[in-house]
Short mmCIF file of N, CA and C in Angstrom, two decimals:
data_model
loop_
_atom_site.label_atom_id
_atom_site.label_comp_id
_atom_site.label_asym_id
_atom_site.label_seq_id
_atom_site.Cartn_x
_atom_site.Cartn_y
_atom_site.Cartn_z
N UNK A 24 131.72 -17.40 82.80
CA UNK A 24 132.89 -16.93 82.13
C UNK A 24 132.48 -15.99 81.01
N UNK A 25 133.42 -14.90 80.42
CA UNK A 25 132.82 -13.75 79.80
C UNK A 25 133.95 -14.11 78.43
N UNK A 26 133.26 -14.23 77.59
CA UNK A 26 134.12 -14.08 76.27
C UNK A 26 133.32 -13.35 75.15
N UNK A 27 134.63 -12.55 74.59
CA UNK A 27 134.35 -11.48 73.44
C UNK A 27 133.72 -12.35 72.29
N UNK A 28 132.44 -11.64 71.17
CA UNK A 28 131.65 -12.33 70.76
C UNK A 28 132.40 -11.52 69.58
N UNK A 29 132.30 -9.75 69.80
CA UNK A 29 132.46 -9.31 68.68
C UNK A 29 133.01 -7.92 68.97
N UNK A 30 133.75 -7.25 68.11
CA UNK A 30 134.34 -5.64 68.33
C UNK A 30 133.01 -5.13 67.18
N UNK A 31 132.35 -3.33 67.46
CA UNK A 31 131.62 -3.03 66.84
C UNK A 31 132.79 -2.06 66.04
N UNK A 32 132.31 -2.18 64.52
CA UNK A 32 132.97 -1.19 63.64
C UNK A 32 132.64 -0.25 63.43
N UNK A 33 132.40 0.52 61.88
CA UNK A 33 131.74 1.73 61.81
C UNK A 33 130.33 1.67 61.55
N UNK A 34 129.47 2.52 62.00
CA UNK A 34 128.69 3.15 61.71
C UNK A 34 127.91 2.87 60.18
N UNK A 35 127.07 2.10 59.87
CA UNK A 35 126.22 2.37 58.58
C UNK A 35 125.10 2.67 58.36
N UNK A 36 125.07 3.59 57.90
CA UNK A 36 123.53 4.36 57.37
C UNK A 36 123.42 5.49 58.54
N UNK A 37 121.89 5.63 58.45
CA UNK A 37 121.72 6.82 59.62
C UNK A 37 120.89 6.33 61.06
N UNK A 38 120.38 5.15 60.92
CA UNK A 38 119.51 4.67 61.66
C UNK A 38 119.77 3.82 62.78
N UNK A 39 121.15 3.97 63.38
CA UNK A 39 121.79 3.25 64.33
C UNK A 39 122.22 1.79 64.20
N UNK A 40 122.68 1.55 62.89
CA UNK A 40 123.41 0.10 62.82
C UNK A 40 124.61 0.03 62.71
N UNK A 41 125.51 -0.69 63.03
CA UNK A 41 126.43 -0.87 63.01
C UNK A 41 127.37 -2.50 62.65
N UNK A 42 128.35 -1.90 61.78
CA UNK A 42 128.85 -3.14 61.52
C UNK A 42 130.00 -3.75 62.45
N UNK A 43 129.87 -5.48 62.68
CA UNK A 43 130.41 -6.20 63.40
C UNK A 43 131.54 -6.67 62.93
N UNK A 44 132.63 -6.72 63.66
CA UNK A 44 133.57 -7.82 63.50
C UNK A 44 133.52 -9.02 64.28
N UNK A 45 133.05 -10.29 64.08
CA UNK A 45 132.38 -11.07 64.67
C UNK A 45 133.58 -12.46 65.04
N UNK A 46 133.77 -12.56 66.32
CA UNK A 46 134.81 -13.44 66.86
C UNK A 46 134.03 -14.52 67.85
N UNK A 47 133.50 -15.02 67.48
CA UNK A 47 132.97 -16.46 67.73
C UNK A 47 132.17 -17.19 66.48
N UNK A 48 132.59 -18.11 66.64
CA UNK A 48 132.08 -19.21 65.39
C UNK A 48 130.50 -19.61 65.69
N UNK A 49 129.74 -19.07 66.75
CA UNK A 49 128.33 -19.24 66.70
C UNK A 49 127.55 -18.17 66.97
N UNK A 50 128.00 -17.15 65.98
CA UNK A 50 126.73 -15.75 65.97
C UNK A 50 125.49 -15.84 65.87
N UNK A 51 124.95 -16.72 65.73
CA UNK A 51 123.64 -16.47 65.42
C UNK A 51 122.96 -17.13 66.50
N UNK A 52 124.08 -17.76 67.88
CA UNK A 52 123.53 -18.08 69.16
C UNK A 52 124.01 -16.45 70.10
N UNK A 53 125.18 -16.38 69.84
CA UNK A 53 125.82 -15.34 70.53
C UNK A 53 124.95 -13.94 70.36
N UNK A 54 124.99 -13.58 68.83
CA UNK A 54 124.32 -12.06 68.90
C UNK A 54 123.11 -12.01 67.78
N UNK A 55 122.34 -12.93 68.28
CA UNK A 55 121.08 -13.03 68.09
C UNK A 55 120.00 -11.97 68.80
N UNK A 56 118.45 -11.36 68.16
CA UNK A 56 117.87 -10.32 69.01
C UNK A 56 117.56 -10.78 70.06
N UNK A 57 117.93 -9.97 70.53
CA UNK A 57 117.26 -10.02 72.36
C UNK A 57 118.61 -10.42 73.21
N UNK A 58 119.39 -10.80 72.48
CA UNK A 58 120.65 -10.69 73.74
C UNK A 58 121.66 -9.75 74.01
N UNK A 59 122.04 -9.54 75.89
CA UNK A 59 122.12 -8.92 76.22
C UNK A 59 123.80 -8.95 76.41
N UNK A 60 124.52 -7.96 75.76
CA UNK A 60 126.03 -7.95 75.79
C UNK A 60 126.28 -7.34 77.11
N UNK A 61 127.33 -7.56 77.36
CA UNK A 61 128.38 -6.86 78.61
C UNK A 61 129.70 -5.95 77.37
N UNK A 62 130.08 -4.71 77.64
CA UNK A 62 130.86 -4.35 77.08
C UNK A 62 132.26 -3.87 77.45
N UNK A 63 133.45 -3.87 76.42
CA UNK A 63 134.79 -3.02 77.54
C UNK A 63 134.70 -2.05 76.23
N UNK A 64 134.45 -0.84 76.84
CA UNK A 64 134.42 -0.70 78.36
C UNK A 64 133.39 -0.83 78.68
N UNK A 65 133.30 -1.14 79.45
CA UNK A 65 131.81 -1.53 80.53
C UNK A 65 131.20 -0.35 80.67
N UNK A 66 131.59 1.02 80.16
CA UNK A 66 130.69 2.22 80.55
C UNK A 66 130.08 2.28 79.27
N UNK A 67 129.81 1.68 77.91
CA UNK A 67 129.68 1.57 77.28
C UNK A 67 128.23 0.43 76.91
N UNK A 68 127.56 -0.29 77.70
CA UNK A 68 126.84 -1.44 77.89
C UNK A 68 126.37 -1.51 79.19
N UNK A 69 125.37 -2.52 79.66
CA UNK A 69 125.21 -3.62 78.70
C UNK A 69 124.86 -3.16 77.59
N UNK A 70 124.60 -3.67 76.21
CA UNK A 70 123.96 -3.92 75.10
C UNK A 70 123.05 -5.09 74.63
N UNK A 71 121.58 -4.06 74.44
CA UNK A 71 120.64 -5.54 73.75
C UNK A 71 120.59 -5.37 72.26
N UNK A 72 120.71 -6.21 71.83
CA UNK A 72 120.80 -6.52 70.23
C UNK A 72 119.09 -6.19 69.51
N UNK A 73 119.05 -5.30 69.55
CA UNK A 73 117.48 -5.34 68.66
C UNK A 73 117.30 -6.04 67.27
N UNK A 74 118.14 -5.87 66.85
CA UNK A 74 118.01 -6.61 64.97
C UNK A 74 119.24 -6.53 64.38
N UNK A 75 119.46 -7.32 63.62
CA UNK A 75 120.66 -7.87 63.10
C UNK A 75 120.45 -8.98 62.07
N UNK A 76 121.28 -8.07 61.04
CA UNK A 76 121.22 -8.75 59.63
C UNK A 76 122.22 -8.46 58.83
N UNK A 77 122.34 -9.25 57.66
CA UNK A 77 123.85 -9.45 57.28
C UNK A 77 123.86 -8.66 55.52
N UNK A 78 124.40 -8.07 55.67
CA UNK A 78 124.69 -6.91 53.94
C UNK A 78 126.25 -6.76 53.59
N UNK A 79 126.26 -7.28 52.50
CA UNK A 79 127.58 -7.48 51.41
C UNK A 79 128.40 -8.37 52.37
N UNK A 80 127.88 -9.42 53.10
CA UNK A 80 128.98 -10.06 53.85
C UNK A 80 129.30 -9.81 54.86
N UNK A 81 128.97 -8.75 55.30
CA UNK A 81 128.54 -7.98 56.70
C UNK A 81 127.96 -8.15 57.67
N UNK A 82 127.71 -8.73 59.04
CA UNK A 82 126.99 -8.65 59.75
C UNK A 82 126.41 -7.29 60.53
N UNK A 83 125.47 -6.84 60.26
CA UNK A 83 124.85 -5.34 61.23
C UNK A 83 124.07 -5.59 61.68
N UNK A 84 124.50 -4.40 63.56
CA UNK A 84 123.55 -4.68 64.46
C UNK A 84 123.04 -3.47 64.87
N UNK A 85 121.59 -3.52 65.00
CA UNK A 85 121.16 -2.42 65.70
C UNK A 85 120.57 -2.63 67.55
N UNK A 86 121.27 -1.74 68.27
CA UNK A 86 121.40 -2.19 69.59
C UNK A 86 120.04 -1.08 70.24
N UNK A 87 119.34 -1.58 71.19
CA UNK A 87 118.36 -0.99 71.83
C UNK A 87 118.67 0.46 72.57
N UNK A 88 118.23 1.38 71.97
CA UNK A 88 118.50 2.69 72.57
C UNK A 88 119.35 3.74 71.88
N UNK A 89 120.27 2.80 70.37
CA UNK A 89 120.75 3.70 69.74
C UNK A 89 120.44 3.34 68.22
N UNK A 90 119.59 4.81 68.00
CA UNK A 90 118.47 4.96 66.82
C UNK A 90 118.81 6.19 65.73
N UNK A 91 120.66 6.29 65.90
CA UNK A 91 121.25 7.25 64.88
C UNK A 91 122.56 6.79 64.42
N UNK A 92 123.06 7.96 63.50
CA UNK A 92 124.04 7.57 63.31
C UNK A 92 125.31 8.12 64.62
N UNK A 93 124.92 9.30 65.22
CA UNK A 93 125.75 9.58 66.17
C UNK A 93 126.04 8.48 67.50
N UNK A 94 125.00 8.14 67.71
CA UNK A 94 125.02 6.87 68.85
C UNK A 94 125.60 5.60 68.08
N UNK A 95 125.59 5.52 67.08
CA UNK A 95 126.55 4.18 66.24
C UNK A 95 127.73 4.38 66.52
N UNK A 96 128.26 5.52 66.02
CA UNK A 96 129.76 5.91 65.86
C UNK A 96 130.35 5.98 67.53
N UNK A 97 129.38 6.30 67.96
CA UNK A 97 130.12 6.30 69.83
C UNK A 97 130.19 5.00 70.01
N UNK A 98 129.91 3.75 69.71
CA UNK A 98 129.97 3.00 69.80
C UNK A 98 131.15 1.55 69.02
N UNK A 99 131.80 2.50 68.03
CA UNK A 99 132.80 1.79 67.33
C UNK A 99 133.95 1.46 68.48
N UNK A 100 134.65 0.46 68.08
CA UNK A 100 135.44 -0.09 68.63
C UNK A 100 135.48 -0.68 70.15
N UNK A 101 134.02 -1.25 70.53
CA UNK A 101 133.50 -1.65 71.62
C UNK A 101 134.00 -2.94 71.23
N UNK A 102 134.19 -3.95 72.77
CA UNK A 102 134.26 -5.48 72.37
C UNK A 102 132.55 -6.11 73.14
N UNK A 103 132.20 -6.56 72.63
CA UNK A 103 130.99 -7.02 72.96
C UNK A 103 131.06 -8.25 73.16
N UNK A 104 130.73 -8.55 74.64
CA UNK A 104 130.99 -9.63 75.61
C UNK A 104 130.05 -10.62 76.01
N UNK A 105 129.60 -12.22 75.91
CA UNK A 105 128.45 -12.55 76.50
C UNK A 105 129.34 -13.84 77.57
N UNK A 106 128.38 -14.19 78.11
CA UNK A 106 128.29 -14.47 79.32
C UNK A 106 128.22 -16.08 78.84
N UNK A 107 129.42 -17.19 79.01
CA UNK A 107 129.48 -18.36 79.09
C UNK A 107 129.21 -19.33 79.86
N UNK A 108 128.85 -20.48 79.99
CA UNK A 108 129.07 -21.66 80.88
C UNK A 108 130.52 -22.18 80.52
N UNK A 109 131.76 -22.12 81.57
CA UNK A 109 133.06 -22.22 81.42
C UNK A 109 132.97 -24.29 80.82
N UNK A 110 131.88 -24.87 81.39
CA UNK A 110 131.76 -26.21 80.92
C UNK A 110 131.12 -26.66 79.41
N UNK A 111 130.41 -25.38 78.55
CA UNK A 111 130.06 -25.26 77.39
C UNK A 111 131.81 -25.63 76.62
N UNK A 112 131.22 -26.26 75.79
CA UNK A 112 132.20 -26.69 74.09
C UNK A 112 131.25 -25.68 72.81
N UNK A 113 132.11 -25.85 72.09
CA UNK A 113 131.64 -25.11 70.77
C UNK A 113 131.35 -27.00 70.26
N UNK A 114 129.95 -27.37 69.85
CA UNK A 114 129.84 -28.38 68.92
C UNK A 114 130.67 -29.11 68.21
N UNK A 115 131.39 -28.21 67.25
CA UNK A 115 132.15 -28.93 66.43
C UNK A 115 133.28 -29.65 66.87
N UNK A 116 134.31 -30.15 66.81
CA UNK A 116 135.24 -30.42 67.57
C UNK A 116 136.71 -29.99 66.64
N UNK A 117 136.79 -29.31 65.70
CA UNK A 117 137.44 -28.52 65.39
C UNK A 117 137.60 -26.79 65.73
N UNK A 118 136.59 -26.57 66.50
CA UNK A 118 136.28 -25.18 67.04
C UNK A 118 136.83 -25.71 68.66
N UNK A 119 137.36 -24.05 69.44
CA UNK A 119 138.09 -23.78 70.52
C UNK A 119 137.78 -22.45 70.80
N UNK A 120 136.98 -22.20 72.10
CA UNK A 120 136.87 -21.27 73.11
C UNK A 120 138.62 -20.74 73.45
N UNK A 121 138.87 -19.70 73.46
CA UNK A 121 139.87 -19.06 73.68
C UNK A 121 140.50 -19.08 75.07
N UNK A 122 139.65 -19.33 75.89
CA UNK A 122 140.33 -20.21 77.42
C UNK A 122 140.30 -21.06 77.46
N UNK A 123 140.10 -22.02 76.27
CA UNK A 123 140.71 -23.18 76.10
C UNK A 123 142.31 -23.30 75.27
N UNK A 124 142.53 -22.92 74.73
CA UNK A 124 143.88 -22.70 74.14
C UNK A 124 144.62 -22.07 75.15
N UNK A 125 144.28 -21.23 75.78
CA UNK A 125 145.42 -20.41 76.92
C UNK A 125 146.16 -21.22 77.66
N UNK A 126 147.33 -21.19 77.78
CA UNK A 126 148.48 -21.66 78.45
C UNK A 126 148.77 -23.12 78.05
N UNK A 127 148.32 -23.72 77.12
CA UNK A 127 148.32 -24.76 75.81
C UNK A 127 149.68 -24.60 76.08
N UNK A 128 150.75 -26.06 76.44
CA UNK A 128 151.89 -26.20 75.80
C UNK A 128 152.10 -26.33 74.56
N UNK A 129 153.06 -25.55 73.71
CA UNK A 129 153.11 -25.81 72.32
C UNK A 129 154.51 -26.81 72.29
N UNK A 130 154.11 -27.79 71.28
CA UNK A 130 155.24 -28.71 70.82
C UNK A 130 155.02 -29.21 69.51
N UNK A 131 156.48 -29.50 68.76
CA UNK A 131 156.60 -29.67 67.62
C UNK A 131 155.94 -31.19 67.35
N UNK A 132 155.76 -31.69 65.61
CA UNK A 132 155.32 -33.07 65.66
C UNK A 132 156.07 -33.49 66.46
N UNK A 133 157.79 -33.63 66.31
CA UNK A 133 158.39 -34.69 66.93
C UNK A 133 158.51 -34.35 68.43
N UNK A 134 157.78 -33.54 69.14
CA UNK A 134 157.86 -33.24 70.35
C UNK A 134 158.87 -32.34 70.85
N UNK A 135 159.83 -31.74 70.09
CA UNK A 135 160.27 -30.39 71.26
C UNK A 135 159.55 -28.99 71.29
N UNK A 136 159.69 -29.00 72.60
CA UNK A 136 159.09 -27.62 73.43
C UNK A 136 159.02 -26.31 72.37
N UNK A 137 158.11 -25.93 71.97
CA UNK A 137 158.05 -24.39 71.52
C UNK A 137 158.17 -23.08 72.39
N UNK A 138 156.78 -23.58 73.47
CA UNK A 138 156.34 -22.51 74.16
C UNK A 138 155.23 -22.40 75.18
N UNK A 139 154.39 -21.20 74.86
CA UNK A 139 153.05 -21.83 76.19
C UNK A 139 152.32 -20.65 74.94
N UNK A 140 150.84 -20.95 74.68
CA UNK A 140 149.82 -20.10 74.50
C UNK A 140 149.09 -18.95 75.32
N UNK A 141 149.90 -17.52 74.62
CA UNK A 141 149.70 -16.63 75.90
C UNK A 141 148.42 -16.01 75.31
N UNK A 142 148.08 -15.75 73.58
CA UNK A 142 146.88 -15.04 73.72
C UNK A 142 146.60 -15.30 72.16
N UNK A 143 145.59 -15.55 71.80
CA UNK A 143 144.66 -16.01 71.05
C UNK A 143 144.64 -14.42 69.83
N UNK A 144 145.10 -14.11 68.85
CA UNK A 144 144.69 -12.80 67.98
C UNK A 144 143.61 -12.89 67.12
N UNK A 145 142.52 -12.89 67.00
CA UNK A 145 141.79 -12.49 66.05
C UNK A 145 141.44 -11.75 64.56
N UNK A 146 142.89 -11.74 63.56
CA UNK A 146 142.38 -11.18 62.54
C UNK A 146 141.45 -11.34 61.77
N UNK A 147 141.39 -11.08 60.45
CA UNK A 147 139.26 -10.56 59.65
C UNK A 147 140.26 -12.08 58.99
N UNK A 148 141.63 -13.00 58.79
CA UNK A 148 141.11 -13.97 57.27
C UNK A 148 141.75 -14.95 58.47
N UNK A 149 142.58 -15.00 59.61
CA UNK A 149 142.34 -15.96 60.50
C UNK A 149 143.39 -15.53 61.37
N UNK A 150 143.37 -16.58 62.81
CA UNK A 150 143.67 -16.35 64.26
C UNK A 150 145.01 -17.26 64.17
N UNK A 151 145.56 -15.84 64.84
CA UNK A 151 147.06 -16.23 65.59
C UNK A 151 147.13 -16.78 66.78
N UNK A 152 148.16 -17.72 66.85
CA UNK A 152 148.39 -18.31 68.25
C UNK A 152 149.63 -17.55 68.66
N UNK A 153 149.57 -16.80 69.64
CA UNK A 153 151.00 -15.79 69.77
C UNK A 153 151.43 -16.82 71.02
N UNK A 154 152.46 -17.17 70.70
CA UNK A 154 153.17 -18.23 71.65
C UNK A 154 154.37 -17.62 72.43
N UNK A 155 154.63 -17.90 74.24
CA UNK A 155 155.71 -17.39 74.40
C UNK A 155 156.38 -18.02 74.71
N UNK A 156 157.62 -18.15 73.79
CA UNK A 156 158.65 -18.96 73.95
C UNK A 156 159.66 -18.88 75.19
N UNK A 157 160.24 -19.81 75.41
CA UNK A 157 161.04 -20.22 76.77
C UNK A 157 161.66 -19.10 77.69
N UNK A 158 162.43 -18.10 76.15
CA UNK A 158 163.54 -17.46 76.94
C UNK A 158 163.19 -16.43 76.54
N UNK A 159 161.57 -16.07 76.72
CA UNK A 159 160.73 -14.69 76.82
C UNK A 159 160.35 -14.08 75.49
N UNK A 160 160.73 -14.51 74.14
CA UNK A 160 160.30 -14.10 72.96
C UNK A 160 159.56 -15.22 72.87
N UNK A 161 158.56 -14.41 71.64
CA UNK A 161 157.39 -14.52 71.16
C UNK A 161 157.28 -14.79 69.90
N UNK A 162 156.71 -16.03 69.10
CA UNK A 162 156.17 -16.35 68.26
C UNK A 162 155.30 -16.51 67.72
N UNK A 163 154.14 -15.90 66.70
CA UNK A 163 153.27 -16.05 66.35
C UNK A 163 153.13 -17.12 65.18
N UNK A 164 151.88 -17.93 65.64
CA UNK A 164 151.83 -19.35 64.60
C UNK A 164 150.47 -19.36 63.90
N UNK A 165 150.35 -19.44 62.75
CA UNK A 165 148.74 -18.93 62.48
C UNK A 165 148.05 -20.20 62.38
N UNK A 166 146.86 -19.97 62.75
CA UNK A 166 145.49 -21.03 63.01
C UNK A 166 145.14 -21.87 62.48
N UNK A 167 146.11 -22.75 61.89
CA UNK A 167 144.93 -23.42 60.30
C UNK A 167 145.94 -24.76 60.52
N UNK A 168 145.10 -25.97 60.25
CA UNK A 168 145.09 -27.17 60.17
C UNK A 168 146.72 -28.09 59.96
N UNK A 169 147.19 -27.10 58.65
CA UNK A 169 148.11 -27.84 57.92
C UNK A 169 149.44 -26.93 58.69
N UNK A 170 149.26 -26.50 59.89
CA UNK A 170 150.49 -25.51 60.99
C UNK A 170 150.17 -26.06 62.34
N UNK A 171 148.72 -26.02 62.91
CA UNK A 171 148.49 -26.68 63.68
C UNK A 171 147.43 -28.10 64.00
N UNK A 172 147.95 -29.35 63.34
CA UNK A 172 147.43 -29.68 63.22
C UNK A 172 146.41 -30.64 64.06
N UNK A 173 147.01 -30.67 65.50
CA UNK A 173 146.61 -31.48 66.60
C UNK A 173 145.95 -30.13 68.08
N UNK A 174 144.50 -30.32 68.39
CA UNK A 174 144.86 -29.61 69.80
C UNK A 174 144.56 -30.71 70.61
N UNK A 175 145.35 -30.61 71.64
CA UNK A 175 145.03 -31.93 72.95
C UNK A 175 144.27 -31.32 73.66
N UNK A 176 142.70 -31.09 74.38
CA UNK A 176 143.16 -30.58 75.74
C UNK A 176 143.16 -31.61 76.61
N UNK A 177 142.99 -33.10 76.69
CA UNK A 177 143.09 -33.74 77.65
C UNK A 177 144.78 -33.82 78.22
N UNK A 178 145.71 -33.54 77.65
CA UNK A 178 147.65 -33.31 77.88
C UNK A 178 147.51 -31.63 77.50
N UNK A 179 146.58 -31.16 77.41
CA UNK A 179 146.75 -29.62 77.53
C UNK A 179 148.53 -29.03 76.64
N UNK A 180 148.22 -29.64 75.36
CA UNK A 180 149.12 -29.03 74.32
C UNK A 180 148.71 -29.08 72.83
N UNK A 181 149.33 -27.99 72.28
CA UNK A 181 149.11 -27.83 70.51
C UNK A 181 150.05 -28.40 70.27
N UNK A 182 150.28 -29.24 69.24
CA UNK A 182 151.14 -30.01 68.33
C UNK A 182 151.01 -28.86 66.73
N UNK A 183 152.22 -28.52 66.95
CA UNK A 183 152.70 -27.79 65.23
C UNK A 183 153.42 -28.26 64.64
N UNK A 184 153.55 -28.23 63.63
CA UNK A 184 153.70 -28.61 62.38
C UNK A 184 154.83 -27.63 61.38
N UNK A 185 155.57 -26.77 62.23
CA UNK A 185 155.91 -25.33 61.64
C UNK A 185 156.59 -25.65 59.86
N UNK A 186 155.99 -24.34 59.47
CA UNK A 186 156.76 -24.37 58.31
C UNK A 186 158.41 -23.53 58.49
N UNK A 187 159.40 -24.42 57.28
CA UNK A 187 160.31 -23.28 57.73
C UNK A 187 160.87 -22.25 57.94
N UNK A 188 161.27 -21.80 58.60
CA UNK A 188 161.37 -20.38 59.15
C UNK A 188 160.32 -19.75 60.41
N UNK A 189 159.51 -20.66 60.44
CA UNK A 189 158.02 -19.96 61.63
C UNK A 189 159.20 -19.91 62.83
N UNK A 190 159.92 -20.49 63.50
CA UNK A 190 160.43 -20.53 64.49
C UNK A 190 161.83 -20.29 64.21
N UNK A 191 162.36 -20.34 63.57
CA UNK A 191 163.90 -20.19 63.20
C UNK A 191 164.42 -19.00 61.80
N UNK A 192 164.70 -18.11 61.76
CA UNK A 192 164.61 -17.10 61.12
C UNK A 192 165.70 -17.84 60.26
N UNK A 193 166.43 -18.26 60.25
CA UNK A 193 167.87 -18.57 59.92
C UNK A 193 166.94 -20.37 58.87
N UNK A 194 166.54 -20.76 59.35
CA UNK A 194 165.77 -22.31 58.55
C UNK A 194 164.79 -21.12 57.34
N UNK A 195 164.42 -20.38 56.99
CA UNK A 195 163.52 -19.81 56.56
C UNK A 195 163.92 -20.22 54.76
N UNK A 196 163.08 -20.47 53.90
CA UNK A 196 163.01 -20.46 52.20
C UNK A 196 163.00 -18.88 52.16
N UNK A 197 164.01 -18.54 51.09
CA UNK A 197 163.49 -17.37 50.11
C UNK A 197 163.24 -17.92 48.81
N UNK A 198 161.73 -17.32 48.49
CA UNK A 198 161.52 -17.28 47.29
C UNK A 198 161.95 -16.48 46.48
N UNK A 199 162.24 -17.49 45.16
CA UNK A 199 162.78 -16.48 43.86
C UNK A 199 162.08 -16.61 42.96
N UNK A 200 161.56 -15.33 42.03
CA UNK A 200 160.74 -15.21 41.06
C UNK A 200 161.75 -14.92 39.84
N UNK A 201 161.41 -15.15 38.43
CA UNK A 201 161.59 -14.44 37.72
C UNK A 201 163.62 -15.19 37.50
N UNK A 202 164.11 -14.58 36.50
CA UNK A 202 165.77 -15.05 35.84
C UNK A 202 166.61 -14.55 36.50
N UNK A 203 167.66 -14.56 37.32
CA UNK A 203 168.36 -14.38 38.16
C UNK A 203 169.80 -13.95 37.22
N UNK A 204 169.68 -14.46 36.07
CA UNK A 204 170.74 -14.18 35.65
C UNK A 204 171.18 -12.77 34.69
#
């Protein structure tokens, strides 16, 4: 099974490195030197990781064969792909492979139906669960403990927790700052 490890960003320095946006919770198994990416586009790769090291919080990689800054920049916005055992777990048991969440029934604590888990988002401060609800709209529920706080996969469902308004525009708090009067 093929899952995205990381998208390459821009270009730093002159010497063919490039900075990562890094979407798996075990980089330093995933894009460690010497391994060999699959890329989309695929005309773009494979990619071997020659060296890779981390500046201002940064992870940068320099990939075998590109030794400038012009071959960096052709290379931004690649997803860089490695090659799974579909029976591999991530260790922790708070961590989830992204074909593991897919098609996840979503249901509330008290059990009614949300939706189904159609695709996993990746932003840089955390991951959306974009859920599609029954009657074809879409909800996005974000990733974190105290929203979702249960994953099953043995009943193959997320248990949420929504705050109000995540699902009901009309249940939603407005906040008020400041004297109203």
């Amino acid at each position: 099974m093929q899952l995205v490890v990381a998208r390459v960003g821009r270009a730093h320095g002159i010497k063919g490195e490039v900075t990562v946006e890094v979407r798996t919770d075990e980089p330093e198994l995933r894009l460690a030197p010497g391994s060999v990416l699959a890329t989309e586009p695929a005309s773009a790769g494979p990619l071997t990781i020659e060296t890779g090291r981390v500046h201002s919080g940064r992870l940068l990689l320099r990939f075998a064969g590109v030794s400038d800054r012009t071959g960096a920049e052709a290379l931004r916005n690649v997803l860089l792909i490695a090659e799974v055992d579909p029976e591999d777990v991530p260790e922790d048991p708070e961590e989830f492979y992204d074909h593991q969440l897919i098609d996840l029934d979503v249901v509330t604590v008290d059990g009614a139906l949300v939706g189904r888990i159609a695709e996993i988002s990746h932003l840089p401060y955390q991951d959306l669960l974009i859920v599609r609800r029954p009657d074809g709209g879409e909800v996005m529920v974000p990733f974190v403990t105290e929203i979702v706080p249960e994953i099953d996969l043995t009943e193959q469902r997320a248990i949420i927790d929504p705050p109000p308004g995540l699902l009901d525009d009309g249940a939603a708090e407005v906040a008020r700052g400041g004297d109203d009067a």
